[in-house]
Coordinates of N, CA and C in Angstrom, one line a residue:
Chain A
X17 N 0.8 -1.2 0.0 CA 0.0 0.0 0.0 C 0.9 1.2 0.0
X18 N 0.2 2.6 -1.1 CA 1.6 3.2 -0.6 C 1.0 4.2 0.1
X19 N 2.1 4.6 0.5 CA 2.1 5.5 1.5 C 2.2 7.1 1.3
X20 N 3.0 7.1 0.2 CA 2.8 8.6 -0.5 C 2.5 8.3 -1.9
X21 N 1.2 9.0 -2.3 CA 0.9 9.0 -3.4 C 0.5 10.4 -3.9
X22 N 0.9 10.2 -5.6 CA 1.2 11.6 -6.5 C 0.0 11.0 -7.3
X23 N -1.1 11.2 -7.7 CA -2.5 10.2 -8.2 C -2.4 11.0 -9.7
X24 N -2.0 12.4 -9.6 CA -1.5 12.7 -11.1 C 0.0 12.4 -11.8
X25 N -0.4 11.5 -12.8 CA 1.2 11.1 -13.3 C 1.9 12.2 -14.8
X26 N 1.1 12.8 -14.7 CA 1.4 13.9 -15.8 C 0.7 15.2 -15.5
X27 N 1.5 16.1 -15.9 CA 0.3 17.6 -15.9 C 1.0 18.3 -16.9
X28 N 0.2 18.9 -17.7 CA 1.0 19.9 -19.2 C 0.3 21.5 -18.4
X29 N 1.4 22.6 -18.9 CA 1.2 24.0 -18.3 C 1.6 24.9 -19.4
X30 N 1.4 25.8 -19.6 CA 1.6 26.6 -20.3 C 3.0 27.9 -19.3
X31 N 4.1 27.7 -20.6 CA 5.2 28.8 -19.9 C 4.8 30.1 -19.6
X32 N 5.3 29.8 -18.2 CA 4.5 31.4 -17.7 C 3.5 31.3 -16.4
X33 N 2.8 30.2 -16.9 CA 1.9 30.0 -15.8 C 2.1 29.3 -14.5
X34 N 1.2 29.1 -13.7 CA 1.6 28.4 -12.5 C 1.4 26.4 -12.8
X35 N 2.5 25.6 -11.9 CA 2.4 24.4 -12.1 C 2.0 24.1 -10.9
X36 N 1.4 23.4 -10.5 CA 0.7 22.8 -9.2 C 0.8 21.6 -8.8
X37 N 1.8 20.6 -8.4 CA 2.1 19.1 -8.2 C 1.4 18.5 -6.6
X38 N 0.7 17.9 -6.8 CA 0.1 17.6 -5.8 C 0.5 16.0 -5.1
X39 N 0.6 16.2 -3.3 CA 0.9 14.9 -3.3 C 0.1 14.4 -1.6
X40 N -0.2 13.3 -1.9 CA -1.0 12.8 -0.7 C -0.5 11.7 0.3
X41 N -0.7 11.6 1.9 CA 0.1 10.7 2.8 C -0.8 10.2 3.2
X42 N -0.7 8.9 3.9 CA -1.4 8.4 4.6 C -1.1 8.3 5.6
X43 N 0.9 8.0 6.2 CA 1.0 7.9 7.6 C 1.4 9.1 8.3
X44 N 0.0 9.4 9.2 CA 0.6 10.7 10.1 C 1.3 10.8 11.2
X45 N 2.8 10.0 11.1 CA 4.1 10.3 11.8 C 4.9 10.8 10.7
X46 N 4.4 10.7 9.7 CA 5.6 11.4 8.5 C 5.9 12.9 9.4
X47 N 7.1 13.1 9.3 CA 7.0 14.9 9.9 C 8.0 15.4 8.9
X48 N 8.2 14.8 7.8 CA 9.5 15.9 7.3 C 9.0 15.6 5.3
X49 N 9.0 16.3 4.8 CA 8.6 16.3 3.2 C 9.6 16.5 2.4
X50 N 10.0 16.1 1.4 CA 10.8 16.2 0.3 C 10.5 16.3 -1.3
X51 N 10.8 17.5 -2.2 CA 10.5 16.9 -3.6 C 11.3 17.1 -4.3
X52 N 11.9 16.2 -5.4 CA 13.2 16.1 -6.0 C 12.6 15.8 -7.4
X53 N 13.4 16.4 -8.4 CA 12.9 16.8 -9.7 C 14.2 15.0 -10.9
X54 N 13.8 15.4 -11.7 CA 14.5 13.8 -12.2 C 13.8 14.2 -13.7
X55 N 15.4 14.9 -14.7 CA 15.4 15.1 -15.9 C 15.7 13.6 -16.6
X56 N 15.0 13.3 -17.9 CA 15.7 11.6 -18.1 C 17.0 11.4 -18.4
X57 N 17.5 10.4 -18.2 CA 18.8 9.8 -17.6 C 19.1 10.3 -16.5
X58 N 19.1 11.0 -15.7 CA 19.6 11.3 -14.7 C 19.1 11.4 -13.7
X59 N 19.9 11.5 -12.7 CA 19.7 10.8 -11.2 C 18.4 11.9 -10.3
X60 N 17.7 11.8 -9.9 CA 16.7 13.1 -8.9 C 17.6 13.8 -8.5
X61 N 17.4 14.6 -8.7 CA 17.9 16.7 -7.8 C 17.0 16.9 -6.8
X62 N 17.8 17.3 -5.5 CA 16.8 17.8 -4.5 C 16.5 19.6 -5.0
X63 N 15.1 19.4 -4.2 CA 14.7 21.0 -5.2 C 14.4 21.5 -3.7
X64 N 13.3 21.1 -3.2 CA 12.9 21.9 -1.5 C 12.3 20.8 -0.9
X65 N 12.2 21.1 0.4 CA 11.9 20.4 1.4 C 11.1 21.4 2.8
X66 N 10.3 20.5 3.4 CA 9.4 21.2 4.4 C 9.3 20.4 5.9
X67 N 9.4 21.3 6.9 CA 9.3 20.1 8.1 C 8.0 20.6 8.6
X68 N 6.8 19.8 9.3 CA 5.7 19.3 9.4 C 5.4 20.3 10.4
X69 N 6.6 21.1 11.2 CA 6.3 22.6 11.9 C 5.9 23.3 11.2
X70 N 6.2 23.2 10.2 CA 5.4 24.6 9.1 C 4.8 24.3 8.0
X71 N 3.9 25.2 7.7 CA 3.1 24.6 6.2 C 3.2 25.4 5.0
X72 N 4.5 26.2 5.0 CA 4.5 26.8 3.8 C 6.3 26.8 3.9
X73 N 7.0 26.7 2.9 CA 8.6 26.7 2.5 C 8.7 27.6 1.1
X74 N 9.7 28.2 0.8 CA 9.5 28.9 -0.7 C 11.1 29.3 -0.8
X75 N 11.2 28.6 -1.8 CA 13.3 28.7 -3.0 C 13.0 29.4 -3.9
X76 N 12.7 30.7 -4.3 CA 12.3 31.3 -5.7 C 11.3 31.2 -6.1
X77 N 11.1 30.6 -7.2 CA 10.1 30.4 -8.0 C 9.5 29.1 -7.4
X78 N 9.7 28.3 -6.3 CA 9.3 27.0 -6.1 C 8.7 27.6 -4.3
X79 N 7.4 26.9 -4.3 CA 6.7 27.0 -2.8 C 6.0 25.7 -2.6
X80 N 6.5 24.9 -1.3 CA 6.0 23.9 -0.7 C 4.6 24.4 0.3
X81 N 3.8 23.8 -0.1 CA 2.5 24.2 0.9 C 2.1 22.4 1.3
X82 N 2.1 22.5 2.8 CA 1.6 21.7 3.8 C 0.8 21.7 4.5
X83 N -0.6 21.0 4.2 CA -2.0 20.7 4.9 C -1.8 19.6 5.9
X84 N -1.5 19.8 7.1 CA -1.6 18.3 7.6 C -2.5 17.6 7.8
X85 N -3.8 18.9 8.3 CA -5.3 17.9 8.5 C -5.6 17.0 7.5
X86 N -5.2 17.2 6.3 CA -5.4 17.0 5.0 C -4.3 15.7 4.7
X87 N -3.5 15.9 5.6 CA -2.3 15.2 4.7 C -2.1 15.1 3.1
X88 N -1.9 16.3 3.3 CA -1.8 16.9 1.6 C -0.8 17.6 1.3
X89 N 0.1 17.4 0.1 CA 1.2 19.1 0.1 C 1.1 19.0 -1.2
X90 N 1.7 20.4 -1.5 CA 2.1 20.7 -3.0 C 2.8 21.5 -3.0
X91 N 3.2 21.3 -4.2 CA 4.2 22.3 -4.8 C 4.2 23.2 -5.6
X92 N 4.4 24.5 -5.6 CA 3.8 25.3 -6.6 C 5.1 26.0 -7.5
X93 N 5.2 26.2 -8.5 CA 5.8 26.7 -9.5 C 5.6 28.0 -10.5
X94 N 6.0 28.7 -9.7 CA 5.8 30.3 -10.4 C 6.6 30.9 -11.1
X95 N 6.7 31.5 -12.0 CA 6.1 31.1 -13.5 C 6.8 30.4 -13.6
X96 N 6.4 29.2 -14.6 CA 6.6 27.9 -14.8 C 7.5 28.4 -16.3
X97 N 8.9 27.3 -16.3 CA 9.5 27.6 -17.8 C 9.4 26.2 -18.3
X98 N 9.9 26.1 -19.8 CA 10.3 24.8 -20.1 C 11.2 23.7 -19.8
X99 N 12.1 24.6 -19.2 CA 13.2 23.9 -18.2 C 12.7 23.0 -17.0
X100 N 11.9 23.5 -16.5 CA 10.8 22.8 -15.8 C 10.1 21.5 -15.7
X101 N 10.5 21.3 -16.8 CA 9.8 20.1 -17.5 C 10.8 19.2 -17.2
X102 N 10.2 18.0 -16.4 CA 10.8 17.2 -15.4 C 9.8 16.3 -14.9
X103 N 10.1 15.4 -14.2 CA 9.4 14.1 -13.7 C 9.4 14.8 -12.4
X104 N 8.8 14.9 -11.1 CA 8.5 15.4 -10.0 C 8.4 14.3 -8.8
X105 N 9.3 14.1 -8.1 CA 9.1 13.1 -7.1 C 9.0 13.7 -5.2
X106 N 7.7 13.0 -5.0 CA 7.6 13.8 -3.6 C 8.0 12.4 -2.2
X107 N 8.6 12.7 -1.6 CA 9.4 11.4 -0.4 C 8.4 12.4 1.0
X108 N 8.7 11.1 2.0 CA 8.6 11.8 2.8 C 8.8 11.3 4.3
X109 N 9.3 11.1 5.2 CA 9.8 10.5 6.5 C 9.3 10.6 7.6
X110 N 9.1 9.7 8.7 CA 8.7 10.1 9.9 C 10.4 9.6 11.1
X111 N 11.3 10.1 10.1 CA 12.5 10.4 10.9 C 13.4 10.8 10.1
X112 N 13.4 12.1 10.5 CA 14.2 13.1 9.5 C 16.0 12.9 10.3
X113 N 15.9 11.9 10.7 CA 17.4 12.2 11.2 C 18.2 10.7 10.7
X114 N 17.1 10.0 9.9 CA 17.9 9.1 9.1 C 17.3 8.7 7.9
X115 N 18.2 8.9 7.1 CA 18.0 9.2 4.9 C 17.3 7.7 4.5
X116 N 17.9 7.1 6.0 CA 17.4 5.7 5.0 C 15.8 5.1 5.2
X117 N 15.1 6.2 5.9 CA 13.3 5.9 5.9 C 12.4 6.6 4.9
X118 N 13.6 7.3 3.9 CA 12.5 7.6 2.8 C 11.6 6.8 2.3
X119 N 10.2 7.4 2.2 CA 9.1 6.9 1.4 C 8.9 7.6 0.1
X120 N 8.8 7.4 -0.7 CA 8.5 8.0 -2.3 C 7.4 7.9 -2.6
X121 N 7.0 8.9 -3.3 CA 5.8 8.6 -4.1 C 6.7 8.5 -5.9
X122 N 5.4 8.3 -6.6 CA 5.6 7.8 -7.9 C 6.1 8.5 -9.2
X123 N 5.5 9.5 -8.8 CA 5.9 10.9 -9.6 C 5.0 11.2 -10.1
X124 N 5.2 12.9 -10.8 CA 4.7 13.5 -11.6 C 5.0 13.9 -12.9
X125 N 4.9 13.7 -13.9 CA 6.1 14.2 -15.0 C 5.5 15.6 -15.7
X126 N 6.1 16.6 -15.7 CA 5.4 18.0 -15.6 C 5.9 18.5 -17.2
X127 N 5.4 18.7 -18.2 CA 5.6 19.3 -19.7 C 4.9 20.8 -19.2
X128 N 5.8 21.7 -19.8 CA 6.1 23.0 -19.2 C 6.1 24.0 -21.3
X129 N 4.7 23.9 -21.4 CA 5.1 23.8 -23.2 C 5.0 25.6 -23.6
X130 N 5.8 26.0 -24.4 CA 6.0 27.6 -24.7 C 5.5 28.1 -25.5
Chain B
X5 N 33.9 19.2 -10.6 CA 33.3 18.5 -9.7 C 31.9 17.5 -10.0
X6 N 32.5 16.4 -10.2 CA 31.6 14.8 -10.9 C 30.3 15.1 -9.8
X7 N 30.1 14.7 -8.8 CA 29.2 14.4 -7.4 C 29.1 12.8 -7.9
X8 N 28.0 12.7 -8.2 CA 28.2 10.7 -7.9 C 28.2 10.1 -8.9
X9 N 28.9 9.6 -9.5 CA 29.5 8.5 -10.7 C 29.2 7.4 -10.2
X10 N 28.2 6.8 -11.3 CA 28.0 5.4 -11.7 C 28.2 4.8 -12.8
X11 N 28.7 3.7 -12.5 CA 29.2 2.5 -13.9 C 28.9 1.6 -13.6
X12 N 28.4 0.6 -14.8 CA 28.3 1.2 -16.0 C 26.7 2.1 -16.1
X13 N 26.9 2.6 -17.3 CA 25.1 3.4 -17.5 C 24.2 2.3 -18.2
X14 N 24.9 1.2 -18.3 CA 23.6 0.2 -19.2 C 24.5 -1.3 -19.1
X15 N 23.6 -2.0 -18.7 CA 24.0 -3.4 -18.7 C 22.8 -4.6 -19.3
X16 N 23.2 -5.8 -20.0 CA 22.0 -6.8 -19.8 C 22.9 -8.2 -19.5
X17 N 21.9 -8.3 -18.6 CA 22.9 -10.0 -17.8 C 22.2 -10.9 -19.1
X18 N 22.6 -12.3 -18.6 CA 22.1 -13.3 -18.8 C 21.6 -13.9 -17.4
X19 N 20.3 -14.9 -17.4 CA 19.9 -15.3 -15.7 C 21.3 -16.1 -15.1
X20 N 21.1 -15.5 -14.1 CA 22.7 -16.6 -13.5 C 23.9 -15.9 -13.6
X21 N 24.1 -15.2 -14.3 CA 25.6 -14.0 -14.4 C 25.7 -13.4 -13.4
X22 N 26.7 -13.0 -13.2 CA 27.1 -11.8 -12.1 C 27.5 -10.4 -12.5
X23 N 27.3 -9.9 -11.8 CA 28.2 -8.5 -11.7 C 28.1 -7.3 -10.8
X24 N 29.1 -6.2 -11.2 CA 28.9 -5.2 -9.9 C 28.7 -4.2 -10.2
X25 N 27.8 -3.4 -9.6 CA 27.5 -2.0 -10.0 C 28.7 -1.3 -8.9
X26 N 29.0 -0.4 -9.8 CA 30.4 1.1 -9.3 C 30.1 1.8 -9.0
X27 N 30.1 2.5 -7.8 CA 29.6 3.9 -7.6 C 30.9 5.0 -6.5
X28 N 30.7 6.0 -7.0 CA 31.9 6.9 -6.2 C 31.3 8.5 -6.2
X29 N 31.7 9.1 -5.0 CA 31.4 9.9 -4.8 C 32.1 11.1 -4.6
X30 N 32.9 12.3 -4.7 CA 34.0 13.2 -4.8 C 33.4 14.7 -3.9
X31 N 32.3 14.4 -2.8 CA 31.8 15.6 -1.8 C 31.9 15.0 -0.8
X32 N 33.0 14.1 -0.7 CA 33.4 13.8 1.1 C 32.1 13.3 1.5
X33 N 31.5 12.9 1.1 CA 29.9 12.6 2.0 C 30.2 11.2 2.4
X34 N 29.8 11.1 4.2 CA 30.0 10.5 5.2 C 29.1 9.2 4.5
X35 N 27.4 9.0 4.4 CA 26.6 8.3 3.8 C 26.3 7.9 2.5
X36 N 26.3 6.8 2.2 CA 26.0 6.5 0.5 C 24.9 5.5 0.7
X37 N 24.3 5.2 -0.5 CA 23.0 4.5 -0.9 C 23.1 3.7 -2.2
X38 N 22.0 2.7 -1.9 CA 21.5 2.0 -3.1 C 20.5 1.9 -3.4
X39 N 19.7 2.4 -4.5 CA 18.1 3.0 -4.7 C 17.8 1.9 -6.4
X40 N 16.9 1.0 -5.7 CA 16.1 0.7 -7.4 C 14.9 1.1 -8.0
X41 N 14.6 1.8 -9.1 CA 13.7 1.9 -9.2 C 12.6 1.5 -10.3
X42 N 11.7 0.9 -9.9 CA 10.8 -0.3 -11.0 C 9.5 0.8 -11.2
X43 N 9.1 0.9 -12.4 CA 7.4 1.4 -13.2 C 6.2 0.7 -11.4
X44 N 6.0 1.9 -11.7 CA 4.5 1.7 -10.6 C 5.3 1.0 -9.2
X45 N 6.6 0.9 -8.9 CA 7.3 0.8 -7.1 C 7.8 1.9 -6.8
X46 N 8.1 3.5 -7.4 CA 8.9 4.1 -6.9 C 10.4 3.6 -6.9
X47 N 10.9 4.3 -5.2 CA 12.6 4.4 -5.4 C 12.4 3.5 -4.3
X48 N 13.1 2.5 -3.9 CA 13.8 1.9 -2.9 C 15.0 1.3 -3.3
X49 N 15.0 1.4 -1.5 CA 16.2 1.5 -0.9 C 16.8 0.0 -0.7
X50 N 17.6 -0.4 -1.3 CA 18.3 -1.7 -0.9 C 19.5 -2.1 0.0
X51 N 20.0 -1.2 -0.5 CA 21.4 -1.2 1.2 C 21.9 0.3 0.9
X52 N 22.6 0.7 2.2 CA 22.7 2.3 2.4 C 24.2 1.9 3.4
X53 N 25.2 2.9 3.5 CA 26.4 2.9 4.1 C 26.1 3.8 5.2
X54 N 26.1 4.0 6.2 CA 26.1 5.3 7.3 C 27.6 5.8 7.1
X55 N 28.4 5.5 7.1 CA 29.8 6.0 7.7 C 30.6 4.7 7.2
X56 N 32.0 4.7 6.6 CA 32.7 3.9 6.2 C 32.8 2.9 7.0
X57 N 32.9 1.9 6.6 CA 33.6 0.6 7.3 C 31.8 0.4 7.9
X58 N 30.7 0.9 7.7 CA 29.6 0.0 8.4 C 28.4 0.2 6.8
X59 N 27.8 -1.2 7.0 CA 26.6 -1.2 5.6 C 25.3 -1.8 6.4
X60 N 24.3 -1.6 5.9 CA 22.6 -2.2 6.5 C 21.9 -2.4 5.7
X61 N 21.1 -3.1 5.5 CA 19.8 -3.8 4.9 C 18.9 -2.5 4.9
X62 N 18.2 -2.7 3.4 CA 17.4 -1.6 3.6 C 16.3 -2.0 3.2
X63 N 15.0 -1.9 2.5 CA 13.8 -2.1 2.3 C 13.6 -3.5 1.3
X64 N 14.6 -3.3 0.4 CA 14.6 -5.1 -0.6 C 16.0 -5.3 -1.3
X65 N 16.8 -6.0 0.0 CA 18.1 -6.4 -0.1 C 18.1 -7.7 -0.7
X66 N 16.9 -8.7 -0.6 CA 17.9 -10.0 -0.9 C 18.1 -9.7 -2.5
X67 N 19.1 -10.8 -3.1 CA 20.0 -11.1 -3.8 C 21.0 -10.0 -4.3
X68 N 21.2 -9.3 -3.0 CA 22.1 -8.2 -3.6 C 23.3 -8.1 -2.4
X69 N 24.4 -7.6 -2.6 CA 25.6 -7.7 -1.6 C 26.0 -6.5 -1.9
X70 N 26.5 -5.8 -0.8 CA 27.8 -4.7 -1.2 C 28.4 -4.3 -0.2
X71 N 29.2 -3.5 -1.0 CA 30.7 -3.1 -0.4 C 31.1 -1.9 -0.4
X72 N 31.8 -1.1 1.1 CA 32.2 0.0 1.1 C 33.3 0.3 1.0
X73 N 33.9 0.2 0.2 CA 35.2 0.2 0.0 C 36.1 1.0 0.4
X74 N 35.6 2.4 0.6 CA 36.5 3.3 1.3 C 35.1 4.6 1.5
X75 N 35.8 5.7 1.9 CA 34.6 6.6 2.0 C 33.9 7.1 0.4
X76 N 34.5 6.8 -0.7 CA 34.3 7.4 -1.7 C 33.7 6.3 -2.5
X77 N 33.8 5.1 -2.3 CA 33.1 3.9 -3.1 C 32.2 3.2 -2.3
X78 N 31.3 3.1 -3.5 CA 29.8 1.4 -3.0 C 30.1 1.4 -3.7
X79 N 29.9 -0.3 -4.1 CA 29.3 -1.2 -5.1 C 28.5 -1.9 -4.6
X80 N 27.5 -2.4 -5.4 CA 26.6 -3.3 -5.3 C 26.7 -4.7 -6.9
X81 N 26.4 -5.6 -5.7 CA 26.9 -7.1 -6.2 C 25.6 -8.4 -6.6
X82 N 25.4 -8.2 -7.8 CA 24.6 -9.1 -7.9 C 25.2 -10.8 -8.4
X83 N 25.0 -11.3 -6.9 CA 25.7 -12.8 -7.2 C 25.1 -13.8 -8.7
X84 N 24.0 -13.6 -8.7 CA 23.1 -14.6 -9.9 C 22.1 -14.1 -10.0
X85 N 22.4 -13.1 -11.2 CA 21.2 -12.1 -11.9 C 19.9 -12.7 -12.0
X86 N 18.3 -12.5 -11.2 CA 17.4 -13.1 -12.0 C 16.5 -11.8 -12.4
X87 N 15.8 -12.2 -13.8 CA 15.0 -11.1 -14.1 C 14.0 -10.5 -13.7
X88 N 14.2 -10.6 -12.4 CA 13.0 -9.6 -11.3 C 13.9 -8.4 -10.9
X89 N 15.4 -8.5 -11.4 CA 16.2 -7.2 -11.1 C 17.0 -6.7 -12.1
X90 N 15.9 -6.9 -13.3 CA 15.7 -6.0 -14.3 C 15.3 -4.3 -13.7
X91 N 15.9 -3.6 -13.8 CA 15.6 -2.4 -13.0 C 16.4 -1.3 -13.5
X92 N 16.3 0.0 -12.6 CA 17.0 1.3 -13.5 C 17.7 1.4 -11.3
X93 N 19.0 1.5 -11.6 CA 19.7 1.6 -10.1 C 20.2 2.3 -9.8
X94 N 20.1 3.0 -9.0 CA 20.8 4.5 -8.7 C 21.4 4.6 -7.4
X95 N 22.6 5.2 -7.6 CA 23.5 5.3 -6.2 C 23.4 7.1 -5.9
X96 N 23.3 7.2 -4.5 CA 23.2 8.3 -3.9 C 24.3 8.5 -2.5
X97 N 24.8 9.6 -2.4 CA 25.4 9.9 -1.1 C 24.6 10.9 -0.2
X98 N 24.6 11.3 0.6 CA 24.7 12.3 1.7 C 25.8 13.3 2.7
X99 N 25.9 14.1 3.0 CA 26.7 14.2 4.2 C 26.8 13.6 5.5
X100 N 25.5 13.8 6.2 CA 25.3 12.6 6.9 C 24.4 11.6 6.5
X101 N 24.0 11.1 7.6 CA 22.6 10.3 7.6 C 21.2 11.6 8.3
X102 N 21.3 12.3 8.5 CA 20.2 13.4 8.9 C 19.6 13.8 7.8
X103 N 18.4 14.2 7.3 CA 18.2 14.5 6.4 C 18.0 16.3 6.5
X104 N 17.4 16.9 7.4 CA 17.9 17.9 7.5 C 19.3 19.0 6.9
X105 N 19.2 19.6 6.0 CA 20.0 20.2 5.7 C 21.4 19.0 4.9
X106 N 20.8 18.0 4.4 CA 22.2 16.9 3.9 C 20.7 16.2 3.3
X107 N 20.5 16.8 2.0 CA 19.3 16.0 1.1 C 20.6 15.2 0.4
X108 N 19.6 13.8 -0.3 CA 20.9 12.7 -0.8 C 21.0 13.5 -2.4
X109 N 21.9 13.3 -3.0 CA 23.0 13.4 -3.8 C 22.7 12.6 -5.1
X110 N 22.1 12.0 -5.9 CA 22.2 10.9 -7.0 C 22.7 10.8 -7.9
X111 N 23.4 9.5 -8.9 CA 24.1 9.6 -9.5 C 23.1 9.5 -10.8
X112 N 23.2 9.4 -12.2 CA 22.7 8.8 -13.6 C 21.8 7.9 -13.8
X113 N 22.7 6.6 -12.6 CA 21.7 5.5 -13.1 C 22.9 4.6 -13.8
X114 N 22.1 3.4 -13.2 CA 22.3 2.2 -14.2 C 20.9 1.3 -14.7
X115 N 20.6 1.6 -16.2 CA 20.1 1.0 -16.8 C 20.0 -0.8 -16.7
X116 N 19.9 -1.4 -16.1 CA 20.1 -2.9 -16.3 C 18.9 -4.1 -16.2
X117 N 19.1 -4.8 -17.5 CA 18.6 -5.8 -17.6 C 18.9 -7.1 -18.0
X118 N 18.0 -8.3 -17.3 CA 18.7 -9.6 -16.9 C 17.5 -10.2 -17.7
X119 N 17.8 -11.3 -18.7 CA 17.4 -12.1 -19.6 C 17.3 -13.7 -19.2

């Protein structure tokens, strides 16, 4: 059963606009969030991360928003370029003090078209 | 500055073959990993290094072995390739084991399939 799930496996956006990657948990000891981007052949990039103290994180153009009632987060992307255009993987742990309890979700693969 | 190198980028066994996936890392990072990832499983984790000279089982270790060879090298060892580890394999490092502030590191990938 999984445990983090991305239930959209693709989303297309228009450059410019906002991208919206959405991801859902089921176990509420997760306390720490992760989303790492993964161009093909190559290995995932960490992009941002959010700890379960807070429900909002933001790197530039990239903002994590955290619902816990919901067990819900996303990621938003403002303005969205072609570069962008990437597979989207959201993890997420209920022990942020060891790498090896990551849970993954499945991905998103995001077309970012100009 | 590489960050994590893996060899080879593509392999196909025959069932029963052996071989070793290479992986090295050049940001001093204390923690390394071994991540497979299969259509509709995600990433898991099969064995992970905390700190040189120690290795652990991680979520779906059997038929796989490895080795830390120093702080800069994993390999992973598949004694008798079967084609359930047909998969895309990716090695990752960290600074530590915290995830806080030391997100893991990934290398390209190894493409590999077992016939």
């Amino acid at each position: 059963d999984q445990q983090v799930k991305q239930n959209s496996p693709s989303l297309s956006v228009q450059e410019g606009r906002i991208s919206i990657l959405n991801c859902d948990y089921t176990n509420s000891m997760f306390d720490y969030f992760l989303w790492y981007k993964k161009y093909p052949a190559e290995g995932p990039t960490f992009l941002i991360s959010i700890s379960s103290i807070k429900d909002k994180n933001e790197d530039g153009r990239f903002t994590v928003f955290l619902n816990k009632s919901a067990k819900h987060l996303s990621l938003h992307i403002v303005p969205s370029q072609p570069g962008d255009s990437a597979v989207y993987f959201c993890a997420a742990t209920n022990n942020a003090g060891n790498n090896r309890k990551l849970i993954w979700g499945l991905g998103t693969s995001l077309a970012v078209n100009p | 500055n590489a960050g994590v190198t893996q060899t080879p980028k593509f392999q196909v066994l025959k069932t029963g073959q052996s071989m070793t996936l290479q992986c090295a890392q050049d940001m001093n990072h204390n923690s390394m990993y071994w991540y497979r990832q299969d259509p509709g499983m995600g990433l898991r984790l099969i064995y992970y290094s905390a700190s040189e000279g120690t290795t652990d089982k991680g979520e779906v270790p059997n038929g796989y072995n490895v080795s830390r060879l120093n702080k800069r090298e994993f390999s992973l060892r598949l004694e008798s390739a079967a084609p359930s580890q047909t998969s895309v394999y990716f090695c990752a490092s960290s600074g530590t084991r915290h995830l806080y502030n030391s997100p893991l590191h990934f290398g390209n990938g190894t493409r590999l399939t077992v016939t």
